[in-house]
Amino acid sequence: MSAKIIDGVAISQEILAEIREEVDQLRKAHDIVPGLVTILVGDNPASLSYVTRKIRTANELGFHEVQENCPPDISEADLLALVEKYNRDPAIHGILVQLPLPDHIDDNKVLYAIDPDKDVDGFHPVNVGRLMIGGDAVRFLPCTPAGIQELIVRTGIELSGAEVVVVGRSNIVGKPIANMLLQKNARANATVTVVHTRTRDLAAHCKRADILIVAAGVAGLVKPEWIKPGSCVIDVGVNRVGEKISAKTGKTIAILRGDVDFDAAKEIAGSITPVPGGVGPMTITMLMKNTLASCKARV
Ligand code: NAP
């Protein structure tokens, strides 16, 4: 039987509607709305496209939205001063610096300059530490892992006691999602294994996963025979495998594939995310959720 397709677009819309309602309530009750500043350096087309989508979503939700488009040759000192300006701005609850930054700027120096209480991307070491501690310590969950957890929970997949295998150990996906799902709380309580390029038998680990989360960035890495029948497969990978002309716009667009052989895997798994349309739409949504949470914390 074919797997249930976990529709990231629909779940994302559901969460955005909830956020919109909370924003209306905040406005009515406290005359305040979440404030988000997006800081973009230069004109890298991919970064510009990501930031544009974030700005559009923030505007649609009725956020106070500020854009800082900096020239590519902005000095590190000037960029740090800009971050500090928004650290002190009470109308701003979230600061997003779009990565990557130009070579003459130290990414970490800029990210670490953000007030941890406005770090809605969840990349500041203070928030990474809070995530590791868990419970009440947690302030902001990083957006892609938060989106993955939300997809699993809202699809009704049992996490408690589940064997979760995470392929990939990056700081933005693999490590945080592994940490989040092993926490002692109702949205986690899983038994988590993290595998990577030095893992001896990748297939054997994947085969025992009740929930398989793949974030390697290698198209088709996970073979159908590695998937446990009836399991939940979350494919985080986004790989450009070619180009095509869009029937809608006539423009050239990228052909994207995940890290899992979707067509074959969906005949074995119990549920699976597509690429695109699975984890991808959740990332911006969780950024908005973090900005809302930051605003509520101020109120
Ligand atoms: P990354 O920093 O390159 O990390 C990839 C991880 O996968 C590394 O830990 C690497 O192991 C492991 N890996 C790579 N090839 C492997 C193999 N053949 N066998 C086992 N492990 C392997 O990537 P990332 O930033 O986490 O992103 C991963 C993928 O998710 C990318 O396709 C990215 O575009 C996508 N992504 C999507 C979203 C979204 O919103 N949908 C957000 C973030 C990322 P080592 O540590 O041993 O090198």
mmCIF file of C-alpha atoms and ligand atoms in Angstrom:
data_model
loop_
_atom_site.group_PDB
_atom_site.id
_atom_site.type_symbol
_atom_site.label_atom_id
_atom_site.label_comp_id
_atom_site.label_asym_id
_atom_site.label_seq_id
_atom_site.Cartn_x
_atom_site.Cartn_y
_atom_site.Cartn_z
ATOM 1 C CA MET A 1 0.000 0.000 0.000
ATOM 2 C CA SER A 2 1.217 3.490 -0.793
ATOM 3 C CA ALA A 3 2.398 5.666 2.116
ATOM 4 C CA LYS A 4 0.521 8.649 3.490
ATOM 5 C CA ILE A 5 2.167 11.722 1.953
ATOM 6 C CA ILE A 6 2.975 14.243 4.686
ATOM 7 C CA ASP A 7 1.884 17.535 3.131
ATOM 8 C CA GLY A 8 4.250 20.228 4.430
ATOM 9 C CA VAL A 9 2.393 22.940 2.523
ATOM 10 C CA ALA A 10 -0.965 22.127 4.161
ATOM 11 C CA ILE A 11 0.514 21.729 7.670
ATOM 12 C CA SER A 12 2.419 24.960 7.195
ATOM 13 C CA GLN A 13 -0.797 26.780 6.207
ATOM 14 C CA GLU A 14 -2.519 25.378 9.298
ATOM 15 C CA ILE A 15 0.235 26.758 11.571
ATOM 16 C CA LEU A 16 0.322 30.125 9.774
ATOM 17 C CA ALA A 17 -3.446 30.463 10.355
ATOM 18 C CA GLU A 18 -2.876 29.820 14.074
ATOM 19 C CA ILE A 19 -0.101 32.442 14.150
ATOM 20 C CA ARG A 20 -2.310 34.981 12.345
ATOM 21 C CA GLU A 21 -5.011 34.511 14.966
ATOM 22 C CA GLU A 22 -2.536 35.027 17.808
ATOM 23 C CA VAL A 23 -1.145 38.157 16.140
ATOM 24 C CA ASP A 24 -4.692 39.586 15.966
ATOM 25 C CA GLN A 25 -5.245 38.803 19.632
ATOM 26 C CA LEU A 26 -1.940 40.438 20.627
ATOM 27 C CA ARG A 27 -2.781 43.539 18.623
ATOM 28 C CA LYS A 28 -6.229 43.834 20.203
ATOM 29 C CA ALA A 29 -5.196 43.023 23.776
ATOM 30 C CA HIS A 30 -1.775 44.725 23.999
ATOM 31 C CA ASP A 31 -1.461 46.951 20.926
ATOM 32 C CA ILE A 32 1.683 45.100 19.896
ATOM 33 C CA VAL A 33 2.640 42.901 16.921
ATOM 34 C CA PRO A 34 5.723 40.699 16.427
ATOM 35 C CA GLY A 35 8.640 42.621 14.899
ATOM 36 C CA LEU A 36 11.142 40.926 12.588
ATOM 37 C CA VAL A 37 14.198 42.467 10.936
ATOM 38 C CA THR A 38 15.826 40.678 8.005
ATOM 39 C CA ILE A 39 19.424 41.626 7.315
ATOM 40 C CA LEU A 40 20.724 40.761 3.853
ATOM 41 C CA VAL A 41 24.266 41.515 2.704
ATOM 42 C CA GLY A 42 24.852 41.727 -1.054
ATOM 43 C CA ASP A 43 22.650 40.321 -3.798
ATOM 44 C CA ASN A 44 23.244 36.559 -3.862
ATOM 45 C CA PRO A 45 20.136 35.358 -5.798
ATOM 46 C CA ALA A 46 19.442 32.374 -3.493
ATOM 47 C CA SER A 47 19.728 34.542 -0.350
ATOM 48 C CA LEU A 48 17.556 37.216 -1.939
ATOM 49 C CA SER A 49 14.911 34.624 -2.768
ATOM 50 C CA TYR A 50 14.926 33.190 0.811
ATOM 51 C CA VAL A 51 14.720 36.652 2.381
ATOM 52 C CA THR A 52 11.931 37.725 0.023
ATOM 53 C CA ARG A 53 9.850 34.710 1.060
ATOM 54 C CA LYS A 54 10.441 35.455 4.738
ATOM 55 C CA ILE A 55 9.466 39.112 4.273
ATOM 56 C CA ARG A 56 6.332 38.165 2.328
ATOM 57 C CA THR A 57 5.220 35.704 4.999
ATOM 58 C CA ALA A 58 5.884 38.195 7.823
ATOM 59 C CA ASN A 59 3.838 40.843 6.009
ATOM 60 C CA GLU A 60 0.970 38.424 5.338
ATOM 61 C CA LEU A 61 0.847 37.657 9.070
ATOM 62 C CA GLY A 62 0.643 41.340 10.000
ATOM 63 C CA PHE A 63 4.106 41.482 11.594
ATOM 64 C CA HIS A 64 6.088 44.696 11.903
ATOM 65 C CA GLU A 65 8.685 43.930 9.236
ATOM 66 C CA VAL A 66 11.951 45.784 8.679
ATOM 67 C CA GLN A 67 14.365 45.102 5.830
ATOM 68 C CA GLU A 68 18.041 45.948 5.900
ATOM 69 C CA ASN A 69 19.678 45.425 2.517
ATOM 70 C CA CYS A 70 23.386 46.084 2.966
ATOM 71 C CA PRO A 71 25.983 46.559 0.219
ATOM 72 C CA PRO A 72 28.322 43.571 -0.316
ATOM 73 C CA ASP A 73 31.301 45.624 0.912
ATOM 74 C CA ILE A 74 29.755 46.617 4.251
ATOM 75 C CA SER A 75 32.429 46.343 6.941
ATOM 76 C CA GLU A 76 32.138 43.785 9.727
ATOM 77 C CA ALA A 77 32.094 46.637 12.264
ATOM 78 C CA ASP A 78 29.169 48.341 10.496
ATOM 79 C CA LEU A 79 27.237 45.076 10.309
ATOM 80 C CA LEU A 80 27.831 44.433 14.017
ATOM 81 C CA ALA A 81 26.614 47.976 14.766
ATOM 82 C CA LEU A 82 23.445 47.278 12.755
ATOM 83 C CA VAL A 83 22.771 44.099 14.745
ATOM 84 C CA GLU A 84 23.312 46.053 17.966
ATOM 85 C CA LYS A 85 20.823 48.711 16.819
ATOM 86 C CA TYR A 86 18.102 46.047 16.555
ATOM 87 C CA ASN A 87 19.173 44.354 19.790
ATOM 88 C CA ARG A 88 18.162 47.628 21.454
ATOM 89 C CA ASP A 89 14.984 48.250 19.402
ATOM 90 C CA PRO A 90 11.940 47.280 21.541
ATOM 91 C CA ALA A 91 9.690 46.960 18.452
ATOM 92 C CA ILE A 92 11.921 44.166 17.088
ATOM 93 C CA HIS A 93 11.514 40.685 18.593
ATOM 94 C CA GLY A 94 13.450 38.687 16.010
ATOM 95 C CA ILE A 95 16.698 39.371 14.145
ATOM 96 C CA LEU A 96 17.509 37.316 11.089
ATOM 97 C CA VAL A 97 20.885 37.607 9.391
ATOM 98 C CA GLN A 98 20.744 35.760 6.077
ATOM 99 C CA LEU A 99 23.739 33.457 5.561
ATOM 100 C CA PRO A 100 26.184 33.102 3.919
ATOM 101 C CA LEU A 101 27.924 36.431 4.543
ATOM 102 C CA PRO A 102 30.756 37.686 2.293
ATOM 103 C CA ASP A 103 34.238 36.279 2.978
ATOM 104 C CA HIS A 104 35.528 39.413 4.742
ATOM 105 C CA ILE A 105 32.897 38.982 7.480
ATOM 106 C CA ASP A 106 33.057 36.315 10.177
ATOM 107 C CA ASP A 107 29.588 34.634 10.149
ATOM 108 C CA ASN A 108 29.913 33.450 13.732
ATOM 109 C CA LYS A 109 30.988 36.850 15.053
ATOM 110 C CA VAL A 110 27.797 38.354 13.599
ATOM 111 C CA LEU A 111 25.484 35.514 14.714
ATOM 112 C CA TYR A 112 26.934 35.586 18.231
ATOM 113 C CA ALA A 113 26.344 39.359 18.417
ATOM 114 C CA ILE A 114 22.559 38.837 18.186
ATOM 115 C CA ASP A 115 20.768 39.102 21.533
ATOM 116 C CA PRO A 116 19.974 35.425 22.336
ATOM 117 C CA ASP A 117 16.441 36.537 23.251
ATOM 118 C CA LYS A 118 15.957 37.810 19.660
ATOM 119 C CA ASP A 119 17.798 34.908 17.984
ATOM 120 C CA VAL A 120 14.762 33.496 16.163
ATOM 121 C CA ASP A 121 16.970 31.265 13.979
ATOM 122 C CA GLY A 122 18.131 29.513 17.166
ATOM 123 C CA PHE A 123 21.817 29.433 16.112
ATOM 124 C CA HIS A 124 23.329 31.415 19.021
ATOM 125 C CA PRO A 125 25.414 29.201 21.358
ATOM 126 C CA VAL A 126 23.192 30.242 24.274
ATOM 127 C CA ASN A 127 20.145 28.841 22.477
ATOM 128 C CA VAL A 128 22.037 25.726 21.384
ATOM 129 C CA GLY A 129 22.888 25.178 25.070
ATOM 130 C CA ARG A 130 19.299 25.811 26.142
ATOM 131 C CA LEU A 131 18.122 23.239 23.577
ATOM 132 C CA MET A 132 20.566 20.679 24.957
ATOM 133 C CA ILE A 133 19.326 21.252 28.537
ATOM 134 C CA GLY A 134 15.695 21.024 27.395
ATOM 135 C CA GLY A 135 12.516 21.687 29.384
ATOM 136 C CA ASP A 136 11.943 25.259 30.559
ATOM 137 C CA ALA A 137 15.435 26.276 29.450
ATOM 138 C CA VAL A 138 14.450 26.156 25.779
ATOM 139 C CA ARG A 139 13.781 29.526 24.171
ATOM 140 C CA PHE A 140 14.010 29.105 20.381
ATOM 141 C CA LEU A 141 14.193 25.836 18.492
ATOM 142 C CA PRO A 142 16.136 26.091 15.223
ATOM 143 C CA CYS A 143 13.613 26.401 12.402
ATOM 144 C CA THR A 144 14.176 23.331 10.181
ATOM 145 C CA PRO A 145 14.371 20.839 13.107
ATOM 146 C CA ALA A 146 11.334 22.517 14.693
ATOM 147 C CA GLY A 147 9.493 22.047 11.399
ATOM 148 C CA ILE A 148 10.446 18.360 11.275
ATOM 149 C CA GLN A 149 9.186 17.770 14.828
ATOM 150 C CA GLU A 150 5.946 19.603 14.042
ATOM 151 C CA LEU A 151 5.364 17.471 10.908
ATOM 152 C CA ILE A 152 5.835 14.261 12.911
ATOM 153 C CA VAL A 153 3.626 15.372 15.795
ATOM 154 C CA ARG A 154 0.824 16.785 13.614
ATOM 155 C CA THR A 155 0.783 13.630 11.474
ATOM 156 C CA GLY A 156 0.089 11.670 14.670
ATOM 157 C CA ILE A 157 3.268 9.544 14.520
ATOM 158 C CA GLU A 158 4.151 8.092 17.934
ATOM 159 C CA LEU A 159 7.513 9.461 19.070
ATOM 160 C CA SER A 160 7.615 8.055 22.585
ATOM 161 C CA GLY A 161 9.854 4.996 22.586
ATOM 162 C CA ALA A 162 10.274 5.129 18.803
ATOM 163 C CA GLU A 163 13.589 4.207 17.179
ATOM 164 C CA VAL A 164 14.629 7.384 15.382
ATOM 165 C CA VAL A 165 17.598 7.333 13.023
ATOM 166 C CA VAL A 166 18.981 10.679 11.831
ATOM 167 C CA VAL A 167 21.258 10.648 8.779
ATOM 168 C CA GLY A 168 23.553 13.683 9.070
ATOM 169 C CA ARG A 169 25.144 15.525 11.986
ATOM 170 C CA SER A 170 25.165 19.161 10.891
ATOM 171 C CA ASN A 171 24.635 21.975 13.375
ATOM 172 C CA ILE A 172 21.540 23.199 11.562
ATOM 173 C CA VAL A 173 19.646 19.924 11.090
ATOM 174 C CA GLY A 174 21.139 16.603 12.267
ATOM 175 C CA LYS A 175 22.472 17.480 15.721
ATOM 176 C CA PRO A 176 19.566 19.699 16.844
ATOM 177 C CA ILE A 177 16.788 17.342 15.658
ATOM 178 C CA ALA A 178 18.523 14.406 17.379
ATOM 179 C CA ASN A 179 18.744 16.432 20.577
ATOM 180 C CA MET A 180 15.151 17.579 20.409
ATOM 181 C CA LEU A 181 13.697 14.104 19.901
ATOM 182 C CA LEU A 182 15.599 12.525 22.785
ATOM 183 C CA GLN A 183 14.342 15.107 25.305
ATOM 184 C CA LYS A 184 12.055 13.977 28.088
ATOM 185 C CA ASN A 185 8.759 15.489 26.943
ATOM 186 C CA ALA A 186 5.529 14.515 25.219
ATOM 187 C CA ARG A 187 6.770 15.639 21.781
ATOM 188 C CA ALA A 188 9.923 13.516 22.007
ATOM 189 C CA ASN A 189 11.013 10.606 24.273
ATOM 190 C CA ALA A 190 12.512 8.764 21.294
ATOM 191 C CA THR A 191 15.586 6.535 21.167
ATOM 192 C CA VAL A 192 17.863 8.360 18.765
ATOM 193 C CA THR A 193 20.792 7.196 16.631
ATOM 194 C CA VAL A 194 22.784 9.651 14.509
ATOM 195 C CA VAL A 195 24.689 8.316 11.489
ATOM 196 C CA HIS A 196 27.173 10.040 9.166
ATOM 197 C CA THR A 197 29.900 9.394 6.590
ATOM 198 C CA ARG A 198 32.023 7.365 9.036
ATOM 199 C CA THR A 199 29.167 5.101 10.111
ATOM 200 C CA ARG A 200 30.068 1.479 9.346
ATOM 201 C CA ASP A 201 26.748 0.085 8.140
ATOM 202 C CA LEU A 202 24.377 2.882 7.206
ATOM 203 C CA ALA A 203 21.786 0.522 5.720
ATOM 204 C CA ALA A 204 21.546 -1.590 8.906
ATOM 205 C CA HIS A 205 20.829 1.497 11.039
ATOM 206 C CA CYS A 206 18.243 2.889 8.615
ATOM 207 C CA LYS A 207 16.470 -0.486 8.415
ATOM 208 C CA ARG A 208 15.556 -0.469 12.111
ATOM 209 C CA ALA A 209 14.182 3.086 12.130
ATOM 210 C CA ASP A 210 10.542 3.640 13.027
ATOM 211 C CA ILE A 211 11.216 7.247 12.049
ATOM 212 C CA LEU A 212 13.993 7.905 9.541
ATOM 213 C CA ILE A 213 15.141 11.532 9.190
ATOM 214 C CA VAL A 214 17.536 12.087 6.300
ATOM 215 C CA ALA A 215 19.580 15.300 6.050
ATOM 216 C CA ALA A 216 22.696 14.387 4.072
ATOM 217 C CA GLY A 217 22.386 16.463 0.901
ATOM 218 C CA VAL A 218 22.997 13.446 -1.370
ATOM 219 C CA ALA A 219 20.258 12.785 -3.943
ATOM 220 C CA GLY A 220 18.820 9.276 -3.644
ATOM 221 C CA LEU A 221 21.223 8.243 -0.841
ATOM 222 C CA VAL A 222 18.594 6.185 0.992
ATOM 223 C CA LYS A 223 17.595 3.109 -0.996
ATOM 224 C CA PRO A 224 14.084 1.634 -0.751
ATOM 225 C CA GLU A 225 15.435 -1.597 0.773
ATOM 226 C CA TRP A 226 16.831 0.435 3.727
ATOM 227 C CA ILE A 227 13.319 1.479 4.767
ATOM 228 C CA LYS A 228 11.429 -0.424 7.444
ATOM 229 C CA PRO A 229 7.909 -1.272 6.196
ATOM 230 C CA GLY A 230 5.334 1.078 7.701
ATOM 231 C CA SER A 231 7.910 3.553 9.031
ATOM 232 C CA CYS A 232 7.823 7.350 8.820
ATOM 233 C CA VAL A 233 10.390 8.879 6.453
ATOM 234 C CA ILE A 234 11.276 12.568 6.712
ATOM 235 C CA ASP A 235 13.405 13.692 3.771
ATOM 236 C CA VAL A 236 15.166 16.974 4.528
ATOM 237 C CA GLY A 237 17.513 16.880 1.541
ATOM 238 C CA VAL A 238 17.145 19.425 -1.229
ATOM 239 C CA ASN A 239 19.312 18.569 -4.254
ATOM 240 C CA ARG A 240 19.309 20.299 -7.648
ATOM 241 C CA VAL A 241 19.438 17.513 -10.207
ATOM 242 C CA GLY A 242 18.687 19.541 -13.351
ATOM 243 C CA GLU A 243 16.546 22.286 -14.815
ATOM 244 C CA LYS A 244 13.186 22.490 -16.582
ATOM 245 C CA ILE A 245 10.843 25.109 -17.997
ATOM 246 C CA SER A 246 7.950 25.881 -15.665
ATOM 247 C CA ALA A 247 4.595 25.220 -17.361
ATOM 248 C CA LYS A 248 3.111 28.023 -15.228
ATOM 249 C CA THR A 249 5.619 30.849 -15.720
ATOM 250 C CA GLY A 250 7.675 29.734 -18.738
ATOM 251 C CA LYS A 251 10.821 30.399 -16.694
ATOM 252 C CA THR A 252 13.702 27.980 -16.155
ATOM 253 C CA ILE A 253 13.417 26.371 -12.734
ATOM 254 C CA ALA A 254 15.487 23.804 -10.832
ATOM 255 C CA ILE A 255 14.457 20.154 -10.656
ATOM 256 C CA LEU A 256 14.738 19.234 -6.980
ATOM 257 C CA ARG A 257 15.162 15.787 -5.449
ATOM 258 C CA GLY A 258 15.446 14.638 -1.866
ATOM 259 C CA ASP A 259 17.933 12.251 -0.258
ATOM 260 C CA VAL A 260 15.422 9.389 -0.527
ATOM 261 C CA ASP A 261 14.254 7.575 -3.655
ATOM 262 C CA PHE A 262 10.703 8.874 -3.146
ATOM 263 C CA ASP A 263 8.772 6.844 -5.745
ATOM 264 C CA ALA A 264 10.073 3.502 -4.505
ATOM 265 C CA ALA A 265 10.139 4.487 -0.800
ATOM 266 C CA LYS A 266 6.478 5.507 -0.744
ATOM 267 C CA GLU A 267 5.494 1.912 -1.562
ATOM 268 C CA ILE A 268 7.235 0.698 1.638
ATOM 269 C CA ALA A 269 6.971 3.499 4.213
ATOM 270 C CA GLY A 270 3.830 4.212 6.234
ATOM 271 C CA SER A 271 4.244 7.966 5.758
ATOM 272 C CA ILE A 272 6.743 10.102 3.878
ATOM 273 C CA THR A 273 7.512 13.734 3.079
ATOM 274 C CA PRO A 274 7.878 14.739 -0.583
ATOM 275 C CA VAL A 275 10.621 17.015 -1.942
ATOM 276 C CA PRO A 276 9.628 19.721 -2.613
ATOM 277 C CA GLY A 277 6.554 20.284 -0.430
ATOM 278 C CA GLY A 278 7.566 18.454 2.763
ATOM 279 C CA VAL A 279 10.047 19.939 5.231
ATOM 280 C CA GLY A 280 10.870 22.977 3.043
ATOM 281 C CA PRO A 281 7.704 25.048 3.646
ATOM 282 C CA MET A 282 7.949 24.435 7.412
ATOM 283 C CA THR A 283 11.244 26.277 7.914
ATOM 284 C CA ILE A 284 9.923 29.807 7.269
ATOM 285 C CA THR A 285 6.740 29.002 9.194
ATOM 286 C CA MET A 286 8.751 28.058 12.294
ATOM 287 C CA LEU A 287 10.756 31.279 11.967
ATOM 288 C CA MET A 288 7.456 33.142 12.198
ATOM 289 C CA LYS A 289 6.407 31.016 15.172
ATOM 290 C CA ASN A 290 9.661 31.861 16.959
ATOM 291 C CA THR A 291 9.181 35.582 16.299
ATOM 292 C CA LEU A 292 5.644 35.382 17.679
ATOM 293 C CA ALA A 293 6.928 33.527 20.779
ATOM 294 C CA SER A 294 9.595 36.184 21.303
ATOM 295 C CA CYS A 295 6.962 38.940 21.132
ATOM 296 C CA LYS A 296 4.684 37.073 23.559
ATOM 297 C CA ALA A 297 7.582 36.689 25.986
ATOM 298 C CA ARG A 298 7.941 40.505 26.011
ATOM 299 C CA VAL A 299 4.220 40.967 26.717
HETATM 300 P P1 NAP B 1 25.652 19.389 5.716
HETATM 301 O O1 NAP B 1 26.079 20.458 6.653
HETATM 302 O O2 NAP B 1 26.395 19.209 4.433
HETATM 303 O O3 NAP B 1 25.671 18.006 6.501
HETATM 304 C C1 NAP B 1 25.410 16.798 5.848
HETATM 305 C C2 NAP B 1 25.549 15.674 6.824
HETATM 306 O O4 NAP B 1 25.228 14.473 6.154
HETATM 307 C C3 NAP B 1 26.961 15.510 7.377
HETATM 308 O O5 NAP B 1 26.910 15.226 8.746
HETATM 309 C C4 NAP B 1 27.526 14.334 6.588
HETATM 310 O O6 NAP B 1 28.406 13.515 7.338
HETATM 311 C C5 NAP B 1 26.269 13.529 6.297
HETATM 312 N N1 NAP B 1 26.420 12.793 5.043
HETATM 313 C C6 NAP B 1 26.711 13.288 3.816
HETATM 314 N N2 NAP B 1 26.832 12.293 2.923
HETATM 315 C C7 NAP B 1 26.627 11.132 3.606
HETATM 316 C C8 NAP B 1 26.658 9.766 3.241
HETATM 317 N N3 NAP B 1 26.903 9.376 1.996
HETATM 318 N N4 NAP B 1 26.427 8.871 4.199
HETATM 319 C C9 NAP B 1 26.180 9.242 5.470
HETATM 320 N N5 NAP B 1 26.143 10.518 5.881
HETATM 321 C C10 NAP B 1 26.365 11.462 4.951
HETATM 322 O O7 NAP B 1 24.135 19.557 5.281
HETATM 323 P P2 NAP B 1 22.879 20.218 6.052
HETATM 324 O O8 NAP B 1 23.050 21.687 6.090
HETATM 325 O O9 NAP B 1 22.562 19.483 7.291
HETATM 326 O O10 NAP B 1 21.740 19.915 4.970
HETATM 327 C C11 NAP B 1 21.432 18.604 4.582
HETATM 328 C C12 NAP B 1 20.425 18.637 3.457
HETATM 329 O O11 NAP B 1 19.237 19.245 3.939
HETATM 330 C C13 NAP B 1 20.844 19.481 2.247
HETATM 331 O O12 NAP B 1 20.329 18.905 1.068
HETATM 332 C C14 NAP B 1 20.172 20.811 2.490
HETATM 333 O O13 NAP B 1 19.915 21.528 1.293
HETATM 334 C C15 NAP B 1 18.895 20.367 3.146
HETATM 335 N N6 NAP B 1 18.278 21.382 4.014
HETATM 336 C C16 NAP B 1 16.962 21.651 3.804
HETATM 337 C C17 NAP B 1 16.341 22.570 4.600
HETATM 338 C C18 NAP B 1 14.895 22.877 4.392
HETATM 339 O O14 NAP B 1 14.379 23.848 4.859
HETATM 340 N N7 NAP B 1 14.178 22.001 3.687
HETATM 341 C C19 NAP B 1 17.041 23.239 5.601
HETATM 342 C C20 NAP B 1 18.376 22.906 5.815
HETATM 343 C C21 NAP B 1 18.984 21.969 5.015
HETATM 344 P P3 NAP B 1 29.841 14.022 7.902
HETATM 345 O O15 NAP B 1 29.531 14.889 9.067
HETATM 346 O O16 NAP B 1 30.530 12.778 8.282
HETATM 347 O O17 NAP B 1 30.476 14.771 6.764
#
